[in-house]
CSV table of C-alpha atoms and ligand atoms in Angstrom, one decimal:
chain,number,residue,atom,x,y,z
R,2,MET,CA,-99.2,-41.4,136.8
R,3,ALA,CA,-102.4,-43.3,136.5
R,4,LEU,CA,-102.2,-46.9,137.5
R,5,LYS,CA,-103.2,-48.1,134.1
R,6,THR,CA,-100.4,-46.1,132.5
R,7,LEU,CA,-97.9,-47.3,135.0
R,8,LEU,CA,-98.8,-51.0,134.3
R,9,LEU,CA,-98.5,-50.4,130.6
R,10,VAL,CA,-95.1,-48.9,131.0
R,11,LEU,CA,-94.0,-51.9,133.2
R,12,VAL,CA,-95.3,-54.5,130.8
R,13,THR,CA,-93.6,-52.7,127.8
R,14,ALA,CA,-90.3,-52.5,129.7
R,15,LEU,CA,-90.4,-56.2,130.6
R,16,ALA,CA,-91.3,-57.3,127.1
R,17,GLY,CA,-88.4,-55.3,125.8
R,18,THR,CA,-85.8,-57.0,128.0
R,19,MET,CA,-87.1,-60.5,127.8
R,20,ALA,CA,-85.0,-62.4,125.3
R,21,ALA,CA,-86.9,-64.6,122.8
R,22,ASP,CA,-86.0,-68.3,122.7
R,23,PHE,CA,-83.5,-69.2,119.9
R,24,SER,CA,-82.2,-65.6,119.7
R,25,GLY,CA,-78.9,-64.2,120.8
R,26,ASN,CA,-76.5,-66.3,122.9
R,27,GLY,CA,-77.7,-69.5,124.6
R,28,GLN,CA,-77.3,-73.2,125.3
R,29,LEU,CA,-79.2,-76.0,123.6
R,30,ARG,CA,-80.7,-78.0,126.5
R,31,THR,CA,-81.6,-81.7,125.8
R,32,LEU,CA,-85.0,-82.5,127.3
R,33,GLY,CA,-86.4,-86.0,127.6
R,34,LEU,CA,-89.5,-86.6,125.6
R,35,LEU,CA,-91.9,-88.8,127.6
R,36,PRO,CA,-92.8,-89.5,130.2
R,37,ASP,CA,-91.7,-86.0,131.4
R,38,PRO,CA,-89.5,-83.3,129.9
R,39,VAL,CA,-86.7,-83.6,132.4
R,40,ASP,CA,-83.4,-81.8,131.6
R,41,LEU,CA,-80.9,-84.3,130.5
R,42,GLY,CA,-77.9,-82.1,129.7
R,43,CYS,CA,-76.9,-80.0,126.7
R,44,LEU,CA,-75.2,-79.9,123.3
R,45,THR,CA,-71.5,-79.2,122.9
R,46,ASN,CA,-70.1,-76.7,120.4
R,47,GLU,CA,-70.0,-79.6,117.9
R,48,GLY,CA,-73.7,-80.3,118.4
R,49,LYS,CA,-73.1,-83.5,120.4
R,50,TRP,CA,-75.0,-84.5,123.6
R,51,THR,CA,-73.2,-84.3,126.9
R,52,THR,CA,-74.2,-84.4,130.6
R,53,ASP,CA,-71.0,-82.7,131.6
R,54,GLU,CA,-72.1,-79.1,132.2
R,55,ALA,CA,-68.5,-77.9,131.6
R,56,LYS,CA,-68.8,-79.1,128.0
R,57,CYS,CA,-72.0,-77.2,127.2
R,58,GLY,CA,-71.6,-75.2,124.0
R,59,THR,CA,-72.4,-71.6,123.3
R,60,PHE,CA,-74.8,-71.1,120.5
R,61,VAL,CA,-75.6,-67.9,118.6
R,62,ALA,CA,-79.1,-67.9,117.2
R,63,PHE,CA,-80.3,-65.3,114.6
R,64,LEU,CA,-84.2,-65.2,114.7
R,65,PHE,CA,-85.5,-64.1,111.3
R,66,ASP,CA,-89.2,-63.8,112.4
R,67,GLU,CA,-91.3,-65.4,115.1
R,68,VAL,CA,-90.3,-68.9,114.3
R,69,ASN,CA,-87.3,-69.2,111.8
R,70,PHE,CA,-83.7,-69.0,112.9
R,71,ASN,CA,-80.2,-70.1,112.1
R,72,LEU,CA,-77.5,-71.3,114.6
R,73,SER,CA,-73.8,-71.3,115.0
R,74,THR,CA,-71.2,-72.1,117.6
R,75,PRO,CA,-67.5,-71.1,117.8
R,76,THR,CA,-66.9,-74.2,115.6
R,77,GLY,CA,-69.1,-73.0,112.7
R,78,ALA,CA,-72.7,-73.2,111.4
R,79,CYS,CA,-75.2,-75.8,112.6
R,80,GLY,CA,-77.2,-77.9,110.2
R,81,MET,CA,-78.5,-81.3,109.3
R,82,PRO,CA,-76.1,-83.3,107.1
R,83,TRP,CA,-77.2,-86.7,105.8
R,84,TRP,CA,-76.3,-89.6,108.1
R,85,GLY,CA,-75.6,-92.4,105.6
R,86,ASP,CA,-75.4,-95.1,108.3
R,87,GLY,CA,-78.9,-94.6,109.5
R,88,ASN,CA,-81.0,-93.3,106.6
R,89,THR,CA,-81.7,-90.1,108.4
R,90,TYR,CA,-80.0,-86.8,109.3
R,91,LEU,CA,-77.5,-85.8,112.0
R,92,PHE,CA,-77.6,-82.6,114.0
R,93,LYS,CA,-74.1,-81.1,113.6
R,94,CYS,CA,-72.3,-77.8,114.2
R,95,GLY,CA,-68.9,-76.8,112.8
R,96,MET,CA,-69.8,-76.6,109.1
R,97,ALA,CA,-69.2,-73.9,106.6
R,98,GLU,CA,-72.9,-73.6,105.8
R,99,GLY,CA,-75.9,-74.4,108.1
R,100,GLN,CA,-79.6,-74.8,107.6
R,101,ILE,CA,-82.6,-72.8,108.7
R,102,PHE,CA,-84.3,-74.2,111.8
R,103,ALA,CA,-87.7,-73.3,113.2
R,104,LYS,CA,-89.5,-73.6,116.6
R,105,TYR,CA,-92.6,-75.2,117.8
R,106,LEU,CA,-94.0,-72.6,120.2
R,107,GLY,CA,-94.7,-73.7,123.8
R,108,ASP,CA,-97.5,-71.2,124.3
R,109,LYS,CA,-99.5,-72.3,121.3
R,110,PRO,CA,-101.7,-75.4,121.8
R,111,GLY,CA,-100.9,-78.2,119.3
R,112,GLN,CA,-97.4,-77.0,118.6
R,113,SER,CA,-94.6,-77.9,121.1
R,114,PRO,CA,-95.1,-81.4,122.7
R,115,ILE,CA,-93.7,-79.8,125.8
R,116,PRO,CA,-96.3,-77.2,127.0
R,117,GLY,CA,-94.7,-73.9,127.9
R,118,ARG,CA,-91.4,-74.7,126.3
R,119,ASP,CA,-90.4,-73.7,122.8
R,120,ILE,CA,-88.4,-76.5,121.1
R,121,LEU,CA,-86.3,-76.7,117.9
R,122,ARG,CA,-87.7,-78.4,114.8
R,123,TYR,CA,-86.3,-79.1,111.4
R,124,VAL,CA,-89.3,-79.1,109.0
R,125,THR,CA,-91.6,-81.3,111.1
R,126,ALA,CA,-89.0,-83.3,113.1
R,127,TYR,CA,-88.4,-82.4,116.7
R,128,ALA,CA,-87.2,-85.7,118.3
R,129,TRP,CA,-83.6,-86.7,118.3
R,130,SER,CA,-81.7,-89.7,119.6
R,131,THR,CA,-78.3,-91.3,119.7
R,132,SER,CA,-77.1,-94.7,118.7
R,133,GLY,CA,-75.4,-95.2,122.0
R,134,PRO,CA,-76.2,-94.9,125.7
R,135,SER,CA,-78.9,-92.2,126.3
R,136,PRO,CA,-78.4,-90.1,128.2
R,137,PRO,CA,-74.6,-90.4,128.2
R,138,ALA,CA,-72.8,-90.5,131.5
R,139,PRO,CA,-71.0,-87.2,132.4
R,140,SER,CA,-67.6,-89.0,131.9
R,141,ASP,CA,-68.6,-90.4,128.4
R,142,GLU,CA,-67.5,-88.7,125.2
R,143,PRO,CA,-70.2,-86.5,123.9
R,144,LEU,CA,-72.6,-88.4,121.6
R,145,GLU,CA,-73.7,-87.6,118.1
R,146,ILE,CA,-77.5,-87.1,117.8
R,147,HIS,CA,-79.6,-87.9,114.8
R,148,MET,CA,-83.2,-87.3,113.8
R,149,TRP,CA,-85.4,-89.9,115.6
R,150,ARG,CA,-87.1,-92.3,113.3
R,151,GLY,CA,-88.3,-95.0,115.6
R,152,SER,CA,-85.8,-97.5,114.2
R,153,SER,CA,-83.4,-100.0,115.9
R,154,LYS,CA,-80.6,-97.4,115.4
R,155,ASP,CA,-82.4,-95.1,117.8
R,156,LYS,CA,-81.1,-95.9,121.3
R,157,GLY,CA,-82.5,-94.8,124.7
R,158,ARG,CA,-84.7,-91.9,125.3
R,159,PRO,CA,-85.7,-89.5,122.5
R,160,ILE,CA,-84.9,-85.9,123.3
R,161,ALA,CA,-86.1,-82.4,122.2
R,162,LEU,CA,-83.9,-79.3,122.0
R,163,ALA,CA,-84.8,-76.3,124.0
R,164,TRP,CA,-83.2,-72.9,124.5
R,165,LYS,CA,-81.5,-71.4,127.6
R,166,SER,CA,-80.6,-67.8,127.1
R,167,LEU,CA,-77.2,-66.6,128.2
R,168,ALA,CA,-76.7,-62.9,129.0
U,13,NAG,C1,-77.6,-66.2,110.1
U,13,NAG,O1,-78.3,-65.2,109.4
U,13,NAG,C2,-77.7,-63.9,109.6
U,13,NAG,C3,-78.6,-62.9,108.9
U,13,NAG,O2,-78.8,-63.3,107.5
U,13,NAG,C4,-76.3,-64.0,109.0
U,13,NAG,O3,-75.7,-62.8,109.1
U,13,NAG,C5,-75.5,-65.1,109.6
U,13,NAG,O4,-74.3,-65.2,109.0
U,13,NAG,C6,-76.2,-66.4,109.6
U,13,NAG,N1,-75.5,-67.4,110.4
U,13,NAG,C7,-75.4,-68.7,110.0
U,13,NAG,C8,-74.7,-69.6,110.9
U,13,NAG,O5,-75.8,-69.1,108.9
């Protein structure tokens, strides 16, 4: 086999086995936004933030095209219900009906604020925060997250949501 053909076969095989972000089974990892995208835990099956790895949820993502997908966990669908208390939206799983999410692509300049990492967005929002200690301690109850608005209800460090594929 010519080297060029062999390389082509290898590249094609790799592309075929590489899971796309926000597709199949995975975890939602919480990454700190600024000053560096350090991994600060994950979301539970309810869509709450925890730093106890044993509580990380299993998400199923269905990717409709390059960027749009929906999400569910064993508790139900994930979506963005209104958070009356804060004049913004919660991120929540365990509902009868969810919403369509999208991704900012990490390999496209000007999209994801974390170069090289695809992150979840809802319309144009990609930053989330809690109204409690952020990040929570591993022994804390998992914390609800809401869309970051830069208000006094947003505590601690804003986070982005990235994908970790599970086989
Ligand atoms: C996601 O979309 C697929 C394809 O339309 C559908 O079968 C599935 O039920 C949807 N999941 C959620 C959580 O809405």
